[in-house]
mmCIF file with all atom_site columns, C-alpha atoms in Angstrom:
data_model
loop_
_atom_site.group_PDB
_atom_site.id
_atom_site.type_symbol
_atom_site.label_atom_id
_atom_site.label_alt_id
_atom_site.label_comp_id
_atom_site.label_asym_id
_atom_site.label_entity_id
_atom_site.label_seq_id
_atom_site.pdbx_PDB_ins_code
_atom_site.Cartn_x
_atom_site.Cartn_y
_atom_site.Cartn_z
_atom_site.occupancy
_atom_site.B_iso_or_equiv
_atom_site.pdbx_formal_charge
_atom_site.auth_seq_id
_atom_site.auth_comp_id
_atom_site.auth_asym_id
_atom_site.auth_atom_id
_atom_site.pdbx_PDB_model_num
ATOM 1   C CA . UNK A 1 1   ? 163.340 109.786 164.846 1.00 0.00 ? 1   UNK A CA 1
ATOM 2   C CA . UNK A 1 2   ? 160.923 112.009 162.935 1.00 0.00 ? 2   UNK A CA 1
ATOM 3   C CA . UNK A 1 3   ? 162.059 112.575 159.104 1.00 0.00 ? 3   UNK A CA 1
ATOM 4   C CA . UNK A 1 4   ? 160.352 114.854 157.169 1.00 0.00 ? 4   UNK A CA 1
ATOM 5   C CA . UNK A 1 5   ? 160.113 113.944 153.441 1.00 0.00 ? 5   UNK A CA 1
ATOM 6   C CA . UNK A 1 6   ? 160.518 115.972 149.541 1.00 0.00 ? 6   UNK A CA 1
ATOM 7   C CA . UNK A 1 7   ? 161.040 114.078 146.688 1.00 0.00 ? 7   UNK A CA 1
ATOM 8   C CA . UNK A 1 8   ? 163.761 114.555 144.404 1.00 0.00 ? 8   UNK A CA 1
ATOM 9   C CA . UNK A 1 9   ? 162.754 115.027 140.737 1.00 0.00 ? 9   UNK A CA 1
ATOM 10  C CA . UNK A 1 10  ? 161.967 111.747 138.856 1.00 0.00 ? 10  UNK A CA 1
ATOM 11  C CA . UNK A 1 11  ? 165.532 112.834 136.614 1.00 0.00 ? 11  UNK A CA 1
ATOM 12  C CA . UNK A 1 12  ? 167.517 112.308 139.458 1.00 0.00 ? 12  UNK A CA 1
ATOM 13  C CA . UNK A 1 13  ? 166.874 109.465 141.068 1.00 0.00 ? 13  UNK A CA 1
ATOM 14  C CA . UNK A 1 14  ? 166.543 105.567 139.460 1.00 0.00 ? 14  UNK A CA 1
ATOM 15  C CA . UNK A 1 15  ? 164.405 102.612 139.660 1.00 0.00 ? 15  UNK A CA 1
ATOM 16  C CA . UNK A 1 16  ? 162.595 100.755 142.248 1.00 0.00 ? 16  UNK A CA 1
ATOM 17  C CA . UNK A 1 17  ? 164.618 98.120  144.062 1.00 0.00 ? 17  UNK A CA 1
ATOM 18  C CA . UNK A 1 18  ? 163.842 95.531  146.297 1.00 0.00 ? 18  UNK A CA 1
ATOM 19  C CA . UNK A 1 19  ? 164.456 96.649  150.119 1.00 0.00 ? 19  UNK A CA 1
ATOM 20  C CA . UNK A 1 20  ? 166.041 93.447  150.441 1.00 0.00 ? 20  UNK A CA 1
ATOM 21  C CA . UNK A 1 21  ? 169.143 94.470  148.396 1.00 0.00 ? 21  UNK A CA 1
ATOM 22  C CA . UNK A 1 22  ? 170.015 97.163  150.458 1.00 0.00 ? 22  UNK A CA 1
ATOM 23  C CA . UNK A 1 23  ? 173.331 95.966  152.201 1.00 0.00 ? 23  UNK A CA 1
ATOM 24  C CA . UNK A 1 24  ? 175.518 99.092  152.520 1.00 0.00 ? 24  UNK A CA 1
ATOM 25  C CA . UNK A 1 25  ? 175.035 102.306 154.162 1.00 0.00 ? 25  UNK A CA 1
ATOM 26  C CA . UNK A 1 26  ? 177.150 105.483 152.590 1.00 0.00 ? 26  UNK A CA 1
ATOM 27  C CA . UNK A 1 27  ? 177.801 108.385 153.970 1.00 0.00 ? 27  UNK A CA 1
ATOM 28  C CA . UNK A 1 28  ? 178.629 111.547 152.080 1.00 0.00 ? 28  UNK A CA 1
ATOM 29  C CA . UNK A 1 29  ? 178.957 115.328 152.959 1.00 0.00 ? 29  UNK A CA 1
ATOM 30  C CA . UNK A 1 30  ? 176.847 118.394 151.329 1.00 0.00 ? 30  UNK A CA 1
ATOM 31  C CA . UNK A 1 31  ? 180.150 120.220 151.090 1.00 0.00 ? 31  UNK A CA 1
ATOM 32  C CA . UNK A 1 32  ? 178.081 123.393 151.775 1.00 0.00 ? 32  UNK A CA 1
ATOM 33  C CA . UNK A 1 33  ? 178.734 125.746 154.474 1.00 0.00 ? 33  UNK A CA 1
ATOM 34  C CA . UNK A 1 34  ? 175.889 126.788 156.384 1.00 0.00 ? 34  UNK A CA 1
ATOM 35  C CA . UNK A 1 35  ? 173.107 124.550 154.924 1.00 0.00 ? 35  UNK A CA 1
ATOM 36  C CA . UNK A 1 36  ? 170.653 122.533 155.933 1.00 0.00 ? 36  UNK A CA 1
ATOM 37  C CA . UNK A 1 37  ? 168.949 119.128 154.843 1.00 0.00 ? 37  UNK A CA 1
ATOM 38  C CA . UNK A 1 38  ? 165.670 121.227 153.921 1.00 0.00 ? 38  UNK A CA 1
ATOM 39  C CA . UNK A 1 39  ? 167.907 123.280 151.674 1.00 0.00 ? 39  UNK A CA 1
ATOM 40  C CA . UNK A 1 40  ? 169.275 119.948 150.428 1.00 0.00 ? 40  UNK A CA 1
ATOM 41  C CA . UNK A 1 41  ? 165.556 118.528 149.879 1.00 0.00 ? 41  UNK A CA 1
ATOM 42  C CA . UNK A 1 42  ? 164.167 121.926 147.965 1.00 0.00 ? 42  UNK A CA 1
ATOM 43  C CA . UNK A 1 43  ? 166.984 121.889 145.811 1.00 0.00 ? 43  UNK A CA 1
ATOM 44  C CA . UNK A 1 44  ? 167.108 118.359 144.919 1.00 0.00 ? 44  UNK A CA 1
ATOM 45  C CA . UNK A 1 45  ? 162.871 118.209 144.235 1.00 0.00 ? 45  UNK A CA 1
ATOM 46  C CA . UNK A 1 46  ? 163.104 121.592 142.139 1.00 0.00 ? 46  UNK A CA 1
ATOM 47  C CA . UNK A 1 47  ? 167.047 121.286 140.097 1.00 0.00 ? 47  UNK A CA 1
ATOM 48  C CA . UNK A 1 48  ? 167.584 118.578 137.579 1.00 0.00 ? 48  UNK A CA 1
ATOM 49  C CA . UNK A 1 49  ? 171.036 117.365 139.387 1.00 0.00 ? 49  UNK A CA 1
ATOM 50  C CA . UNK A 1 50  ? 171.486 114.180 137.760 1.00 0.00 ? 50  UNK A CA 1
ATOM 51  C CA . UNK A 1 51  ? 172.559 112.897 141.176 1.00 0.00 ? 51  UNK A CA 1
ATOM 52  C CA . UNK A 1 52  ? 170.793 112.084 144.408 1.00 0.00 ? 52  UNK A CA 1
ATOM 53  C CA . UNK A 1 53  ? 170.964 110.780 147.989 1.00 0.00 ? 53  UNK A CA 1
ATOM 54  C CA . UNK A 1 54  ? 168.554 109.454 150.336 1.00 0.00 ? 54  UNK A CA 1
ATOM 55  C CA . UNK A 1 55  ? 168.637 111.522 153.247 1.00 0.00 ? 55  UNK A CA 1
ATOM 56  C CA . UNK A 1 56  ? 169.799 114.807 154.228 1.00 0.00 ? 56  UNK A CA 1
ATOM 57  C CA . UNK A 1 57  ? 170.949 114.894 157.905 1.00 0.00 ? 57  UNK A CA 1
ATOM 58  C CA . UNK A 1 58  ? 171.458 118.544 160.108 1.00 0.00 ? 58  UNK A CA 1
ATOM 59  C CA . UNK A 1 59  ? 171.667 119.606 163.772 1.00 0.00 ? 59  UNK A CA 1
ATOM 60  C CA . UNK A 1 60  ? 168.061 119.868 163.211 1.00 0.00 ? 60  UNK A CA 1
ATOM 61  C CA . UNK A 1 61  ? 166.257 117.846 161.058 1.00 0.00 ? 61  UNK A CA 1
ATOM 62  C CA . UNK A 1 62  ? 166.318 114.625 158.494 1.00 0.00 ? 62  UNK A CA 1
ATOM 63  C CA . UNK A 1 63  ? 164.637 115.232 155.201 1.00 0.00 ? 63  UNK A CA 1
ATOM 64  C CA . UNK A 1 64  ? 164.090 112.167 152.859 1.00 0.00 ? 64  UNK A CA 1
ATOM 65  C CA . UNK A 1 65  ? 164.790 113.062 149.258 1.00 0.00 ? 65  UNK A CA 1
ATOM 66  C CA . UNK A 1 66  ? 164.540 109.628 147.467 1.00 0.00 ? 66  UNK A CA 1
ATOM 67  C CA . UNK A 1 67  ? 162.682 106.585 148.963 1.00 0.00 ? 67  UNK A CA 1
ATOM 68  C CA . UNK A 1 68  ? 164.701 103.354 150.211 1.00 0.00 ? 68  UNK A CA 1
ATOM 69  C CA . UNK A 1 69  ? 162.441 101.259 147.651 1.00 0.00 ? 69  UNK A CA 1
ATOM 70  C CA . UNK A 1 70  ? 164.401 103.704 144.809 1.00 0.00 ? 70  UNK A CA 1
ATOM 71  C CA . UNK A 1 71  ? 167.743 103.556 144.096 1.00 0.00 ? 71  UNK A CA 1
ATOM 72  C CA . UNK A 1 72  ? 170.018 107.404 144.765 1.00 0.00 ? 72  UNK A CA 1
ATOM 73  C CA . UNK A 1 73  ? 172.860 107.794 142.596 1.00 0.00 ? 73  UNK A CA 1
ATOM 74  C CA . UNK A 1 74  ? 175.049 108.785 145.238 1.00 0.00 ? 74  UNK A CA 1
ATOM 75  C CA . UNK A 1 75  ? 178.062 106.505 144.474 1.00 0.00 ? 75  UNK A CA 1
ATOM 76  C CA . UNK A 1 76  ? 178.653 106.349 140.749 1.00 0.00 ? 76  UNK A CA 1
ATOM 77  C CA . UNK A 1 77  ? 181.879 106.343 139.284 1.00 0.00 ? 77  UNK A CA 1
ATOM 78  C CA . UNK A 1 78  ? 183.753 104.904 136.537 1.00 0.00 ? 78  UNK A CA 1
ATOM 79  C CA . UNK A 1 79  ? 186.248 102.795 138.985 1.00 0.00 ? 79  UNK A CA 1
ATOM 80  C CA . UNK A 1 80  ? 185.464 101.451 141.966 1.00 0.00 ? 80  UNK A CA 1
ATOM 81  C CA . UNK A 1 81  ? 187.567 100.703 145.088 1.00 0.00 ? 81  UNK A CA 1
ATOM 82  C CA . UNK A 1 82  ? 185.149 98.662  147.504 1.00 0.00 ? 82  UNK A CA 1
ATOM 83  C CA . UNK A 1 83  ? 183.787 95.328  145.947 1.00 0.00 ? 83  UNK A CA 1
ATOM 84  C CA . UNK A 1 84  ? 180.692 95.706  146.743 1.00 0.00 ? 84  UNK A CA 1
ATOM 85  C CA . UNK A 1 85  ? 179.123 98.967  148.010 1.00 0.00 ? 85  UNK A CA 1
ATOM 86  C CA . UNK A 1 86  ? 177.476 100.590 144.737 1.00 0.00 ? 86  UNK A CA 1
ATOM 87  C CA . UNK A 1 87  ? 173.624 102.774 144.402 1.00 0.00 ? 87  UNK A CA 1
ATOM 88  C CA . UNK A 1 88  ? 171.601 99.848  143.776 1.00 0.00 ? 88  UNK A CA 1
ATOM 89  C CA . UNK A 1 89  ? 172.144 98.242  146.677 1.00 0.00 ? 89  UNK A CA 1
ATOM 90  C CA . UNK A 1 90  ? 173.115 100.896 149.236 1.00 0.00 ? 90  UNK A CA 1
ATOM 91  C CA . UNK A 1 91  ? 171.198 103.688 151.130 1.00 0.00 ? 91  UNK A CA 1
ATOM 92  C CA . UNK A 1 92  ? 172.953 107.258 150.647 1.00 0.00 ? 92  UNK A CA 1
ATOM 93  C CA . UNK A 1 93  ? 173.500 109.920 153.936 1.00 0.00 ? 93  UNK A CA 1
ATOM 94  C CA . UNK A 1 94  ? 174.053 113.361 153.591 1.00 0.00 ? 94  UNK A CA 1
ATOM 95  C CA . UNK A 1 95  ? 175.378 115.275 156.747 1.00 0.00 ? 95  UNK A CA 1
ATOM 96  C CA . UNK A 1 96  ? 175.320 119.403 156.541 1.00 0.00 ? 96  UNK A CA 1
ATOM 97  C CA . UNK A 1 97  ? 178.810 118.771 158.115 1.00 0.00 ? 97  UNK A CA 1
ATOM 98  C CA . UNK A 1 98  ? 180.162 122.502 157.699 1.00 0.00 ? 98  UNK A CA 1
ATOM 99  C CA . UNK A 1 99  ? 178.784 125.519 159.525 1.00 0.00 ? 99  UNK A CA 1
ATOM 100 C CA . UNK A 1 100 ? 179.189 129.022 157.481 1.00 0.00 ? 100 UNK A CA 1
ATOM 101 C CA . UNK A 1 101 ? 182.556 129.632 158.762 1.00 0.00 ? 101 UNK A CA 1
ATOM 102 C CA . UNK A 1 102 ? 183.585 126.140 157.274 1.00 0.00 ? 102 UNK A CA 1
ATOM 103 C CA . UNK A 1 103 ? 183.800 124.654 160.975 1.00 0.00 ? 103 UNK A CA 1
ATOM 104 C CA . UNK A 1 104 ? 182.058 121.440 162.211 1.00 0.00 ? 104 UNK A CA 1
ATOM 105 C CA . UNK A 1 105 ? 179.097 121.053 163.196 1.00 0.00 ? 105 UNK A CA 1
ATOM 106 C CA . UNK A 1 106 ? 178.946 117.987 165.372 1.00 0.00 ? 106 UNK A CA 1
ATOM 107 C CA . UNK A 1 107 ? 175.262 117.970 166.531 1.00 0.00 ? 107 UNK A CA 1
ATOM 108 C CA . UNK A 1 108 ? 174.613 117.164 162.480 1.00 0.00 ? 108 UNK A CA 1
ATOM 109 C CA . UNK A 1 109 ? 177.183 114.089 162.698 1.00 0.00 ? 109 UNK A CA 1
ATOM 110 C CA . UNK A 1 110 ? 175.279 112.863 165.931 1.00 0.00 ? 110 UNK A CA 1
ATOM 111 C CA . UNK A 1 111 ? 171.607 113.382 164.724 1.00 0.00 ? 111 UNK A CA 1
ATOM 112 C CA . UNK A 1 112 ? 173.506 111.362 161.424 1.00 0.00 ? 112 UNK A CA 1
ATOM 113 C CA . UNK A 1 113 ? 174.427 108.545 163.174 1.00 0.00 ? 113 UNK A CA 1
ATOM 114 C CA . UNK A 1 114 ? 171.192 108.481 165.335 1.00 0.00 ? 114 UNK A CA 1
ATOM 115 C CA . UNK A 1 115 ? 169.824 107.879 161.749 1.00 0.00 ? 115 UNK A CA 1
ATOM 116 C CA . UNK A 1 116 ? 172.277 105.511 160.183 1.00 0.00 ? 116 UNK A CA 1
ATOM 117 C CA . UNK A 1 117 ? 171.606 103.553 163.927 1.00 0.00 ? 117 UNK A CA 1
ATOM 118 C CA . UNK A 1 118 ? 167.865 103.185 162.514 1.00 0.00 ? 118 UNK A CA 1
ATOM 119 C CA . UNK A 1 119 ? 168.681 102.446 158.785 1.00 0.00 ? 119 UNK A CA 1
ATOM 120 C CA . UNK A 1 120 ? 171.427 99.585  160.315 1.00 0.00 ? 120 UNK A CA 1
ATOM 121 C CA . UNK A 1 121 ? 168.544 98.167  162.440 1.00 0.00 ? 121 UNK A CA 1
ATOM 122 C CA . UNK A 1 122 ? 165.892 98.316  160.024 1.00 0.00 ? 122 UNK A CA 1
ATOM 123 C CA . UNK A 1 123 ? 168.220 96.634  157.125 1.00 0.00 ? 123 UNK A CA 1
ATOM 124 C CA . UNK A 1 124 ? 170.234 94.279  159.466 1.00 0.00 ? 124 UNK A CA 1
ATOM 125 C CA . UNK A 1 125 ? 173.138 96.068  158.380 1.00 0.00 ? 125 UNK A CA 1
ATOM 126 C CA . UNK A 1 126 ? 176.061 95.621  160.356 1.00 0.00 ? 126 UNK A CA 1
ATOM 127 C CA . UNK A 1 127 ? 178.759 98.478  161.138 1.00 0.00 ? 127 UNK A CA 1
ATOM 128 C CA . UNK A 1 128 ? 181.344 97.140  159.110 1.00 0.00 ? 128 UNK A CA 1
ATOM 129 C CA . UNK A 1 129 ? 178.884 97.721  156.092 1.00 0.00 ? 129 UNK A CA 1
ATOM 130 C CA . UNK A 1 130 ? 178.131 101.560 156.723 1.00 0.00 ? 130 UNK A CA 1
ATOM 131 C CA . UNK A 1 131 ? 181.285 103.075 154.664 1.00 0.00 ? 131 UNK A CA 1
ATOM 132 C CA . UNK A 1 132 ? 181.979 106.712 153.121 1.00 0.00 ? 132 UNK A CA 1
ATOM 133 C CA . UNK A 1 133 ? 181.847 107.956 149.995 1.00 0.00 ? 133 UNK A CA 1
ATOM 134 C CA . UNK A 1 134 ? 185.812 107.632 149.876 1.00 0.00 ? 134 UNK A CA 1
ATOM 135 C CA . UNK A 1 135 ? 185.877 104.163 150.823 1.00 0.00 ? 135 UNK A CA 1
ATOM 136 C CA . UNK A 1 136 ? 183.499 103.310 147.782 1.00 0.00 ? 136 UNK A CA 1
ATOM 137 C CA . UNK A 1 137 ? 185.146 105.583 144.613 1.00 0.00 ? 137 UNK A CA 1
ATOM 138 C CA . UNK A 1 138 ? 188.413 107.463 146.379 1.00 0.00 ? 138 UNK A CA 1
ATOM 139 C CA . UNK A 1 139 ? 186.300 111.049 146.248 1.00 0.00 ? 139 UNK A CA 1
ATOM 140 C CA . UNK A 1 140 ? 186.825 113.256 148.805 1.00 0.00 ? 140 UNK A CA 1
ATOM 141 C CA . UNK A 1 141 ? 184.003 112.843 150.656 1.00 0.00 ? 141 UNK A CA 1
ATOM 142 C CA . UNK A 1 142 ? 183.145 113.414 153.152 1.00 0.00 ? 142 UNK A CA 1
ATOM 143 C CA . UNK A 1 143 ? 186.098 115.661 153.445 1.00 0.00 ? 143 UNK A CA 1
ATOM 144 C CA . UNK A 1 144 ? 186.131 115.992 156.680 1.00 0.00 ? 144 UNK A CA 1
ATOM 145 C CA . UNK A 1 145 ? 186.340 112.342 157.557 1.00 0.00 ? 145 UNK A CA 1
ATOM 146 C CA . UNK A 1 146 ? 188.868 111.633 155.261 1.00 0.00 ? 146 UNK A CA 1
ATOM 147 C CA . UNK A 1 147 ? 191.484 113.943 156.593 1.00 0.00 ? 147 UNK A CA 1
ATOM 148 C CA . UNK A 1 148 ? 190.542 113.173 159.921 1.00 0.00 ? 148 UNK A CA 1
ATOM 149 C CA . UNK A 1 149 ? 189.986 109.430 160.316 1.00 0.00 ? 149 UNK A CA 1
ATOM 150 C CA . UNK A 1 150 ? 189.922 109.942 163.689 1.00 0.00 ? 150 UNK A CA 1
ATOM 151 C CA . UNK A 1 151 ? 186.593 111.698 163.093 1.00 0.00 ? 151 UNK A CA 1
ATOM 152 C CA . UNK A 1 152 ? 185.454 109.138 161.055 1.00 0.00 ? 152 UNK A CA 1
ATOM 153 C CA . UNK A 1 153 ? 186.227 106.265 163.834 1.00 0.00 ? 153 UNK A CA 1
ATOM 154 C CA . UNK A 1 154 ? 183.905 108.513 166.540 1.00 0.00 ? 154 UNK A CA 1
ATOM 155 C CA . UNK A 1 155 ? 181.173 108.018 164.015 1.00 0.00 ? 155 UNK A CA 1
ATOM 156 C CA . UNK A 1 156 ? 181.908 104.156 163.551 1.00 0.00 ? 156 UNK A CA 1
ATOM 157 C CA . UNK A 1 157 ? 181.894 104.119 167.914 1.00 0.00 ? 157 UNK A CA 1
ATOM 158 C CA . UNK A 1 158 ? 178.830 105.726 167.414 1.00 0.00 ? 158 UNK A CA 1
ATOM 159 C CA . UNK A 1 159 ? 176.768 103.505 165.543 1.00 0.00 ? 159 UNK A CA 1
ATOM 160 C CA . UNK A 1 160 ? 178.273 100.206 167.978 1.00 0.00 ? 160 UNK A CA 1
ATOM 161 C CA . UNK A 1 161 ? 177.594 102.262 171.237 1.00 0.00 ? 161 UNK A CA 1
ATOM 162 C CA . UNK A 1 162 ? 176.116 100.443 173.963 1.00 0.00 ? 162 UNK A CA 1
ATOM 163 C CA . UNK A 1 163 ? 172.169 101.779 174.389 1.00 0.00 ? 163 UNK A CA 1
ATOM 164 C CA . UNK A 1 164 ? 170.657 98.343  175.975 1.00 0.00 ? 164 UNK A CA 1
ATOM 165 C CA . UNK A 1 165 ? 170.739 99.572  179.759 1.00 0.00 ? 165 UNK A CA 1
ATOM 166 C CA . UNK A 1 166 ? 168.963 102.405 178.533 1.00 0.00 ? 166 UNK A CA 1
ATOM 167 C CA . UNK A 1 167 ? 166.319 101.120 176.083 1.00 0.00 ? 167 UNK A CA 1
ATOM 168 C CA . UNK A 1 168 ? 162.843 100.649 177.073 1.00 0.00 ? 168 UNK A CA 1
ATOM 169 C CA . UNK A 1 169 ? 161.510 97.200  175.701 1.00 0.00 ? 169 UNK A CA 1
ATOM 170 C CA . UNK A 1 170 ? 157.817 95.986  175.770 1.00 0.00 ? 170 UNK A CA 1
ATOM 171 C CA . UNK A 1 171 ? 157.318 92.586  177.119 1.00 0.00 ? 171 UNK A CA 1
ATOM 172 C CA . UNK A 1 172 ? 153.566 92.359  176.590 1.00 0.00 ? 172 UNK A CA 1
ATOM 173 C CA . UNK A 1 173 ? 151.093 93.904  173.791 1.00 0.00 ? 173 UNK A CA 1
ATOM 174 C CA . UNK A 1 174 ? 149.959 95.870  177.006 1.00 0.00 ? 174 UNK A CA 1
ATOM 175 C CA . UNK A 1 175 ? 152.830 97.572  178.045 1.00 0.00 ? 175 UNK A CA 1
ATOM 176 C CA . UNK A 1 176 ? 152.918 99.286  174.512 1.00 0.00 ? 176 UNK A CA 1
ATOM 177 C CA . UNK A 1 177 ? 151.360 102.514 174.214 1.00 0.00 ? 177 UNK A CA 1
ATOM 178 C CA . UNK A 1 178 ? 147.568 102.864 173.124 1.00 0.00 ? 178 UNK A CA 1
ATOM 179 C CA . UNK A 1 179 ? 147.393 103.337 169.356 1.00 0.00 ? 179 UNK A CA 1
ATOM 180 C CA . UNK A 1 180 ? 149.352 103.105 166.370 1.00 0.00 ? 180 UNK A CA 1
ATOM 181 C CA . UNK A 1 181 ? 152.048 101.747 168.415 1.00 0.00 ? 181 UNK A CA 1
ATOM 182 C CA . UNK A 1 182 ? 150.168 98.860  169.763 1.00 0.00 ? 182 UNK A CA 1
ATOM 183 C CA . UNK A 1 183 ? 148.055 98.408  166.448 1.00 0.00 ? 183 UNK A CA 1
ATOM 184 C CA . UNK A 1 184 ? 151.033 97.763  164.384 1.00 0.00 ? 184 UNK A CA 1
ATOM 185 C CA . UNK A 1 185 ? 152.062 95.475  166.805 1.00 0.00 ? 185 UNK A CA 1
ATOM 186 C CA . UNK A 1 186 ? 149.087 93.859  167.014 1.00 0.00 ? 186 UNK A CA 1
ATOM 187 C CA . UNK A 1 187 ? 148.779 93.392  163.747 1.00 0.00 ? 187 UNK A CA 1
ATOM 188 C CA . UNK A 1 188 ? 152.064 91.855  163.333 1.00 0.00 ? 188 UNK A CA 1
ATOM 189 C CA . UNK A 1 189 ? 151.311 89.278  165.675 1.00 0.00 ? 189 UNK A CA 1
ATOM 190 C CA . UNK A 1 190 ? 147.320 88.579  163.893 1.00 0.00 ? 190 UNK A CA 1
ATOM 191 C CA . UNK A 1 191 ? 149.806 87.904  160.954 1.00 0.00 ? 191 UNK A CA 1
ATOM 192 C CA . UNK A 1 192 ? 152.272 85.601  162.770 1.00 0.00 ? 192 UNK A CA 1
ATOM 193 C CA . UNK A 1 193 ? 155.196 87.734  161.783 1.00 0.00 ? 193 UNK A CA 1
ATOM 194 C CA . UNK A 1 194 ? 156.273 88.349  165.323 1.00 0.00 ? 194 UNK A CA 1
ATOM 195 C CA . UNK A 1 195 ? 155.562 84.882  167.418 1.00 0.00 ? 195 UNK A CA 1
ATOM 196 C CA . UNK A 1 196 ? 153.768 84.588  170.471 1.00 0.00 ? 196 UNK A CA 1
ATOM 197 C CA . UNK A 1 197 ? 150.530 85.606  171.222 1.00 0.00 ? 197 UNK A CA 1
ATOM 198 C CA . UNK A 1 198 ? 151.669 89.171  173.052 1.00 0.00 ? 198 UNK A CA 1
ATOM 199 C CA . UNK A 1 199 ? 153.382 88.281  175.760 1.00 0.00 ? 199 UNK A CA 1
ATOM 200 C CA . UNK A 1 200 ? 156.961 87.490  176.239 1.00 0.00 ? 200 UNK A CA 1
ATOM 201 C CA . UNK A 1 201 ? 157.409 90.200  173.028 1.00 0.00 ? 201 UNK A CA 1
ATOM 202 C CA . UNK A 1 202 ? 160.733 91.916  174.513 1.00 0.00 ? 202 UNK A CA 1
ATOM 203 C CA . UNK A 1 203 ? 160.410 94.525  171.456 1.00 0.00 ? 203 UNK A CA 1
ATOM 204 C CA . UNK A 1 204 ? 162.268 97.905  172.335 1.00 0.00 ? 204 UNK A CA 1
ATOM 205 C CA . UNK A 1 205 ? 160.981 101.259 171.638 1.00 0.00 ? 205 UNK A CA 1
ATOM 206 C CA . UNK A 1 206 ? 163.161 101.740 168.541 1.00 0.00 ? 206 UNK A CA 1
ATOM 207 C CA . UNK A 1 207 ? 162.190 98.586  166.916 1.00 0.00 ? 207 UNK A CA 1
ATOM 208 C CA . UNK A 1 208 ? 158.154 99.415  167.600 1.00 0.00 ? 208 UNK A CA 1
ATOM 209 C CA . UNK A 1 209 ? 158.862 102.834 165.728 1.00 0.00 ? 209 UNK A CA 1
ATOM 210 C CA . UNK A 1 210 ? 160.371 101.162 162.763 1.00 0.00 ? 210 UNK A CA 1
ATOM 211 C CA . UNK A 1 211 ? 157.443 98.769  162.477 1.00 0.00 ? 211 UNK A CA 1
ATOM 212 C CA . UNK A 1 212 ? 155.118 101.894 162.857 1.00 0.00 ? 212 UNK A CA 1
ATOM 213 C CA . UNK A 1 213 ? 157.355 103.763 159.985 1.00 0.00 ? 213 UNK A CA 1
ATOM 214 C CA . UNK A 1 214 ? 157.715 100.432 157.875 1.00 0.00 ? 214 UNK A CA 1
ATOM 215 C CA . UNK A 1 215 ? 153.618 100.649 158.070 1.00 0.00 ? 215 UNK A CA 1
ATOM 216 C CA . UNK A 1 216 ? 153.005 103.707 157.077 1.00 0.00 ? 216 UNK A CA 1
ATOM 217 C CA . UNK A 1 217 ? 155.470 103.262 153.948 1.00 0.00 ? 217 UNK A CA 1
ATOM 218 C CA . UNK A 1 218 ? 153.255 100.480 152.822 1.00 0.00 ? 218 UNK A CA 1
ATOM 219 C CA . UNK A 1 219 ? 155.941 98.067  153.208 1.00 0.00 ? 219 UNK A CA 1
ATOM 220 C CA . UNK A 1 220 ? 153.703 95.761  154.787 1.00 0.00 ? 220 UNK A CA 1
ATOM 221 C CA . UNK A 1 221 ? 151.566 94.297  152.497 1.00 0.00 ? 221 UNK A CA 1
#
């Protein structure tokens, strides 16, 4: 999935975390009608909010406002209802849920859970971990999914959906595409952090694009 990036302002975001304390997914709504994640993004860089989320999700486009290695304050509150899920150790989704007559706009929930699929893989985060807003601090959000849980269980069907028949895995360094594909791969394997000596790999196409996007975030050292 290609996600375009625009950092928030330093004022609303907080410190660097390790990526290994992410554990929770949350997912929130803009409450706008009619917007869009670049809208979201602009906003966020140029306003000092005193709030944050990661990403910005719409039928369009994802737009990265604060980094995973930095922690969104996306789920703050004075009393908490989950044990667990708070902003240091959970990523933040927005979806532009709300078109500008105030209906739903499902292509933004799908492109949303396409991402929340690749955040869950990349974080070993299982579904029963990705949780809204409401579930975390009892605020209405995302609206939508809180008056309808039905609409909030499609989502939940949607990140467990069965893709493997239609995945394309890799067996062999070979069979990956010429490039950065195959050079991060490579690499991996030079540094022993995928066994085998590039055969026998069985990598699919969405975990080769998170190595390539873990790569060019610097994440491996």
């Amino acid at each position: 999935m290609e996600i375009n990036s625009k950092t928030a302002r330093k004022d609303n975001f907080g410190a660097v975390r390790a990526v290994e304390s992410i554990r929770f997914i949350a997912v929130h709504y803009t409450g706008n009608w009619g917007d869009t994640a670049k809208n979201n993004a602009d906003y966020f860089a140029r306003e000092r909010v005193g709030a944050s989320a990661h990403y910005f999700v719409d039928e369009s486009e994802v737009w990265r406002s604060v980094s995973d290695e930095r922690t969104a304050w996306h789920v703050g509150a004075n009393r908490y209802y989950h044990p667990e899920c708070r902003n240091a150790n959970s990523i933040g989704v927005e979806i532009c849920m709300q078109d500008k007559q105030g209906l739903l706009r499902q292509p933004s929930i799908d492109r949303a859970a396409e991402l929340v699929r690749e955040l869950m893989q990349r974080y070993r985060i299982p579904a029963e971990r990705v949780v809204r807003h409401y579930d975390v601090t009892h605020k209405l959000c995302p609206a939508p999914m809180v008056s309808d849980p039905a609409l909030w269980q499609g989502f939940q069907r949607q990140l467990v959906q069965e893709v493997e028949n239609e995945m394309k895995y890799y067996e062999t360094i070979d069979e990956i595409p010429a490039g950065e594909l195959r050079d991060t791969v490579q690499m991996l394997i030079d540094r022993k952090a995928i066994a085998g000596n590039g055969s026998g790999l069985h990598l699919s196409e969405d975990m080769v694009r998170m190595m390539v996007y873990n790569r060019r975030m610097g994440l491996y050292r």
